[in-house]
Amino acid sequence: MCSHQSLTQQAHDAIVCCLQPGDWALDATAGNGRDTLFLARQVGPSGHVWAFDVQSEALKVTEQRLRGAGCAETVSLIQASHDRMLEYLPAATLGQIKAIQFNLGYRPGGDKRLITRPQTTLPALTAACRLLHPEGLLSLLVYRGHPGGMEEYQAILAWLDGAGLGIKQINICAQQAPVLFLLRHSSPH
Ligand SMILES: C[S@@+](CC[C@H](N)C(=O)[O-])C[C@H]1O[C@@H](n2cnc3c(N)ncnc32)[C@H](O)[C@@H]1O
């Protein structure tokens, strides 16, 4: 599918359909906190969001954004690589997270050399699949235009090939543009 709409908006539109007040959600790449805030608003004060980033600056910006919106209590901010998510989330969250977002690449406005990398992205995706609810949605936004981006995209394609997931792929109509994957557990036959 080829689209002209913002992929971030399309990811949010897809998540709205499966994330209710009281649910649990995960942001694997907090960055500037826009996705974290979106998830926090969706689950409301009775739900919870876990948000990871390796950069303290990213978590600081995200925390300020959440505080400004009165959502800070809904979110656990974790400064660690997302491939370690199973160490940080309670065991009760296995198979219970309704929405998971990965927004790869570098933090807009931050250091462009600090990018996500397949060595940690792929194990993180595998861990995220263990946390994802049977009816949940994993949104994976992949940027291909920066150094290292195309390699990460290729590695993700190979990973998706063996992941046994239901996959919807949305492309922007331009070379090297980002790609959005919407992933679900395949339904049993
Ligand atoms: C494109 S930004 C995320 C944008 C963010 N979701 C938002 O709404 O603003 C990508 C983020 O991934 C973070 N990142 C890079 N490697 C990571 C890793 N191994 N684990 C967790 N976060 C990582 C970067 O520090 C950066 O902040």
Short mmCIF file of C-alpha atoms and ligand atoms in Angstrom, two decimals:
data_model
loop_
_atom_site.label_atom_id
_atom_site.label_comp_id
_atom_site.label_asym_id
_atom_site.label_seq_id
_atom_site.Cartn_x
_atom_site.Cartn_y
_atom_site.Cartn_z
CA MET A 1 0.00 0.00 0.00
CA CYS A 2 1.31 3.49 -0.88
CA SER A 3 0.14 6.46 1.20
CA HIS A 4 0.53 10.23 1.40
CA GLN A 5 -0.77 10.56 4.96
CA SER A 6 1.64 10.96 7.87
CA LEU A 7 2.74 7.49 8.95
CA THR A 8 2.85 8.59 12.59
CA GLN A 9 -0.79 9.59 12.32
CA GLN A 10 -1.65 6.32 10.62
CA ALA A 11 0.09 4.39 13.40
CA HIS A 12 -1.95 6.30 15.99
CA ASP A 13 -5.19 5.79 14.04
CA ALA A 14 -4.55 2.03 13.99
CA ILE A 15 -3.73 1.90 17.70
CA VAL A 16 -6.86 3.86 18.70
CA CYS A 17 -8.90 0.89 17.53
CA CYS A 18 -7.31 -1.58 19.94
CA LEU A 19 -6.29 0.51 22.99
CA GLN A 20 -8.90 1.30 25.65
CA PRO A 21 -8.86 3.12 29.01
CA GLY A 22 -7.33 0.79 31.61
CA ASP A 23 -5.13 -1.07 29.07
CA TRP A 24 -1.37 -1.52 29.15
CA ALA A 25 0.90 -0.15 26.40
CA LEU A 26 4.59 0.10 25.64
CA ASP A 27 6.70 2.69 23.81
CA ALA A 28 10.01 1.04 22.85
CA THR A 29 11.57 4.34 21.67
CA ALA A 30 10.36 7.29 23.75
CA GLY A 31 12.40 9.95 21.91
CA ASN A 32 10.63 13.28 22.35
CA GLY A 33 7.66 11.62 24.01
CA ARG A 34 4.95 12.28 21.43
CA ASP A 35 4.05 8.60 21.08
CA THR A 36 4.36 8.05 24.83
CA LEU A 37 1.91 10.88 25.48
CA PHE A 38 -0.48 9.54 22.86
CA LEU A 39 -0.42 6.10 24.51
CA ALA A 40 -0.82 7.60 28.01
CA ARG A 41 -3.87 9.58 26.91
CA GLN A 42 -5.41 6.49 25.34
CA VAL A 43 -5.04 4.24 28.41
CA GLY A 44 -5.93 7.02 30.88
CA PRO A 45 -5.16 7.06 34.61
CA SER A 46 -6.46 3.50 35.12
CA GLY A 47 -4.02 2.08 32.53
CA HIS A 48 -0.24 2.06 32.34
CA VAL A 49 2.51 2.74 29.79
CA TRP A 50 6.15 1.64 29.92
CA ALA A 51 8.51 3.79 27.82
CA PHE A 52 12.16 3.02 27.01
CA ASP A 53 15.00 5.10 25.67
CA VAL A 54 18.77 4.88 25.99
CA GLN A 55 19.19 8.68 26.15
CA SER A 56 18.63 10.55 29.41
CA GLU A 57 17.82 13.69 27.38
CA ALA A 58 15.00 11.85 25.58
CA LEU A 59 13.47 10.73 28.87
CA LYS A 60 13.79 14.25 30.29
CA VAL A 61 11.92 15.73 27.32
CA THR A 62 9.32 12.95 27.52
CA GLU A 63 8.81 13.48 31.24
CA GLN A 64 8.29 17.24 30.73
CA ARG A 65 5.77 16.55 28.00
CA LEU A 66 3.88 14.08 30.19
CA ARG A 67 3.91 16.44 33.19
CA GLY A 68 2.63 19.29 31.03
CA ALA A 69 -0.31 17.12 30.01
CA GLY A 70 -0.95 15.78 33.52
CA CYS A 71 -0.12 12.20 32.42
CA ALA A 72 3.18 11.55 34.24
CA GLU A 73 1.67 9.13 36.77
CA THR A 74 0.48 6.83 33.98
CA VAL A 75 3.97 6.17 32.59
CA SER A 76 7.08 4.33 33.80
CA LEU A 77 10.09 5.91 32.07
CA ILE A 78 13.00 3.49 31.78
CA GLN A 79 16.50 4.42 30.68
CA ALA A 80 17.64 1.14 29.14
CA SER A 81 17.91 -0.49 25.75
CA HIS A 82 14.58 -1.88 24.60
CA ASP A 83 16.03 -5.36 24.04
CA ARG A 84 16.00 -5.62 27.84
CA MET A 85 12.27 -4.88 28.18
CA LEU A 86 11.41 -8.29 29.66
CA GLU A 87 13.74 -7.51 32.60
CA TYR A 88 11.84 -4.32 33.43
CA LEU A 89 8.19 -5.18 32.89
CA PRO A 90 6.29 -7.19 35.51
CA ALA A 91 5.74 -10.87 34.64
CA ALA A 92 2.00 -10.20 34.65
CA THR A 93 2.39 -8.15 31.44
CA LEU A 94 3.42 -11.18 29.32
CA GLY A 95 0.85 -11.47 26.54
CA GLN A 96 -1.13 -8.56 28.01
CA ILE A 97 0.18 -5.41 26.31
CA LYS A 98 -2.47 -4.09 23.93
CA ALA A 99 -0.31 -1.65 21.92
CA ILE A 100 3.43 -1.46 21.33
CA GLN A 101 5.17 1.29 19.37
CA PHE A 102 8.62 1.26 17.82
CA ASN A 103 9.58 4.52 16.10
CA LEU A 104 13.11 3.81 14.93
CA GLY A 105 16.05 5.97 13.86
CA TYR A 106 17.34 9.04 15.72
CA ARG A 107 15.61 11.53 18.01
CA PRO A 108 14.45 14.60 16.07
CA GLY A 109 16.44 17.58 17.37
CA GLY A 110 18.94 15.26 19.07
CA ASP A 111 22.24 13.60 18.15
CA LYS A 112 21.71 11.99 14.73
CA ARG A 113 24.49 9.48 15.40
CA LEU A 114 22.44 7.89 18.22
CA ILE A 115 20.26 5.62 16.11
CA THR A 116 18.46 2.37 16.69
CA ARG A 117 20.44 -0.61 15.42
CA PRO A 118 19.41 -4.11 14.27
CA GLN A 119 21.59 -5.76 16.96
CA THR A 120 19.17 -4.47 19.60
CA THR A 121 16.05 -3.74 17.51
CA LEU A 122 15.56 -7.38 16.44
CA PRO A 123 15.85 -8.88 19.97
CA ALA A 124 13.56 -6.09 21.18
CA LEU A 125 10.95 -7.00 18.56
CA THR A 126 11.16 -10.65 19.60
CA ALA A 127 10.67 -9.65 23.25
CA ALA A 128 7.80 -7.33 22.30
CA CYS A 129 5.99 -10.22 20.59
CA ARG A 130 6.03 -12.08 23.92
CA LEU A 131 4.40 -9.10 25.62
CA LEU A 132 1.82 -8.42 22.91
CA HIS A 133 -1.77 -9.36 23.74
CA PRO A 134 -3.34 -11.89 21.32
CA GLU A 135 -5.55 -9.07 19.98
CA GLY A 136 -2.93 -6.35 20.39
CA LEU A 137 -1.13 -4.26 17.77
CA LEU A 138 2.59 -3.63 17.31
CA SER A 139 3.36 -0.54 15.25
CA LEU A 140 6.84 -0.41 13.74
CA LEU A 141 7.91 2.77 11.95
CA VAL A 142 11.18 2.29 10.08
CA TYR A 143 13.26 5.15 8.61
CA ARG A 144 15.49 4.33 5.66
CA GLY A 145 17.02 7.69 4.66
CA HIS A 146 19.72 8.13 7.32
CA PRO A 147 23.08 6.26 7.44
CA GLY A 148 22.29 2.80 8.82
CA GLY A 149 18.56 3.13 8.15
CA MET A 150 18.41 0.97 5.03
CA GLU A 151 20.49 -1.77 6.72
CA GLU A 152 18.09 -1.78 9.66
CA TYR A 153 15.13 -1.95 7.28
CA GLN A 154 16.65 -4.94 5.45
CA ALA A 155 17.34 -6.72 8.74
CA ILE A 156 13.74 -6.11 9.82
CA LEU A 157 12.40 -7.51 6.54
CA ALA A 158 14.39 -10.71 7.13
CA TRP A 159 13.15 -10.88 10.73
CA LEU A 160 9.53 -10.36 9.66
CA ASP A 161 9.90 -13.18 7.16
CA GLY A 162 10.33 -15.71 9.96
CA ALA A 163 8.23 -14.05 12.66
CA GLY A 164 4.89 -15.69 11.75
CA LEU A 165 2.94 -12.46 12.32
CA GLY A 166 0.07 -10.84 10.49
CA ILE A 167 1.69 -7.92 8.65
CA LYS A 168 0.25 -4.82 7.02
CA GLN A 169 2.87 -2.64 5.32
CA ILE A 170 2.26 1.03 4.48
CA ASN A 171 4.76 2.92 2.30
CA ILE A 172 5.05 6.60 1.50
CA CYS A 173 5.38 7.09 -2.27
CA ALA A 174 9.01 8.18 -2.31
CA GLN A 175 12.38 6.44 -2.47
CA GLN A 176 14.05 5.84 0.90
CA ALA A 177 10.92 7.14 2.66
CA PRO A 178 9.86 5.63 5.98
CA VAL A 179 7.81 2.45 6.09
CA LEU A 180 5.12 1.58 8.63
CA PHE A 181 4.49 -2.04 9.59
CA LEU A 182 1.37 -2.88 11.61
CA LEU A 183 1.92 -6.28 13.20
CA ARG A 184 -0.49 -8.65 14.92
CA HIS A 185 -0.32 -12.22 16.13
CA SER A 186 -1.66 -14.42 13.36
CA SER A 187 -5.05 -15.87 14.25
CA PRO A 188 -5.05 -19.64 14.84
CA HIS A 189 -6.61 -21.64 11.98
C1 LIG B 1 12.70 8.44 16.19
S1 LIG B 1 13.10 8.59 17.90
C2 LIG B 1 11.55 8.18 18.66
C3 LIG B 1 10.49 9.23 18.53
C4 LIG B 1 9.45 9.17 19.61
N1 LIG B 1 8.67 7.96 19.60
C5 LIG B 1 8.57 10.40 19.68
O1 LIG B 1 7.33 10.28 19.70
O2 LIG B 1 9.13 11.49 19.76
C6 LIG B 1 14.07 7.14 18.20
C7 LIG B 1 14.56 7.02 19.62
O3 LIG B 1 15.07 5.70 19.81
C8 LIG B 1 16.04 5.77 20.82
N2 LIG B 1 16.86 4.55 20.84
C9 LIG B 1 17.96 4.25 20.10
N3 LIG B 1 18.40 3.02 20.43
C10 LIG B 1 17.59 2.54 21.40
C11 LIG B 1 17.55 1.34 22.15
N4 LIG B 1 18.44 0.36 21.94
N5 LIG B 1 16.59 1.19 23.09
C12 LIG B 1 15.67 2.18 23.30
N6 LIG B 1 15.65 3.35 22.62
C13 LIG B 1 16.60 3.52 21.67
C14 LIG B 1 16.82 7.01 20.45
O4 LIG B 1 17.55 7.46 21.57
C15 LIG B 1 15.69 7.95 20.00
O5 LIG B 1 15.31 8.81 21.04
#
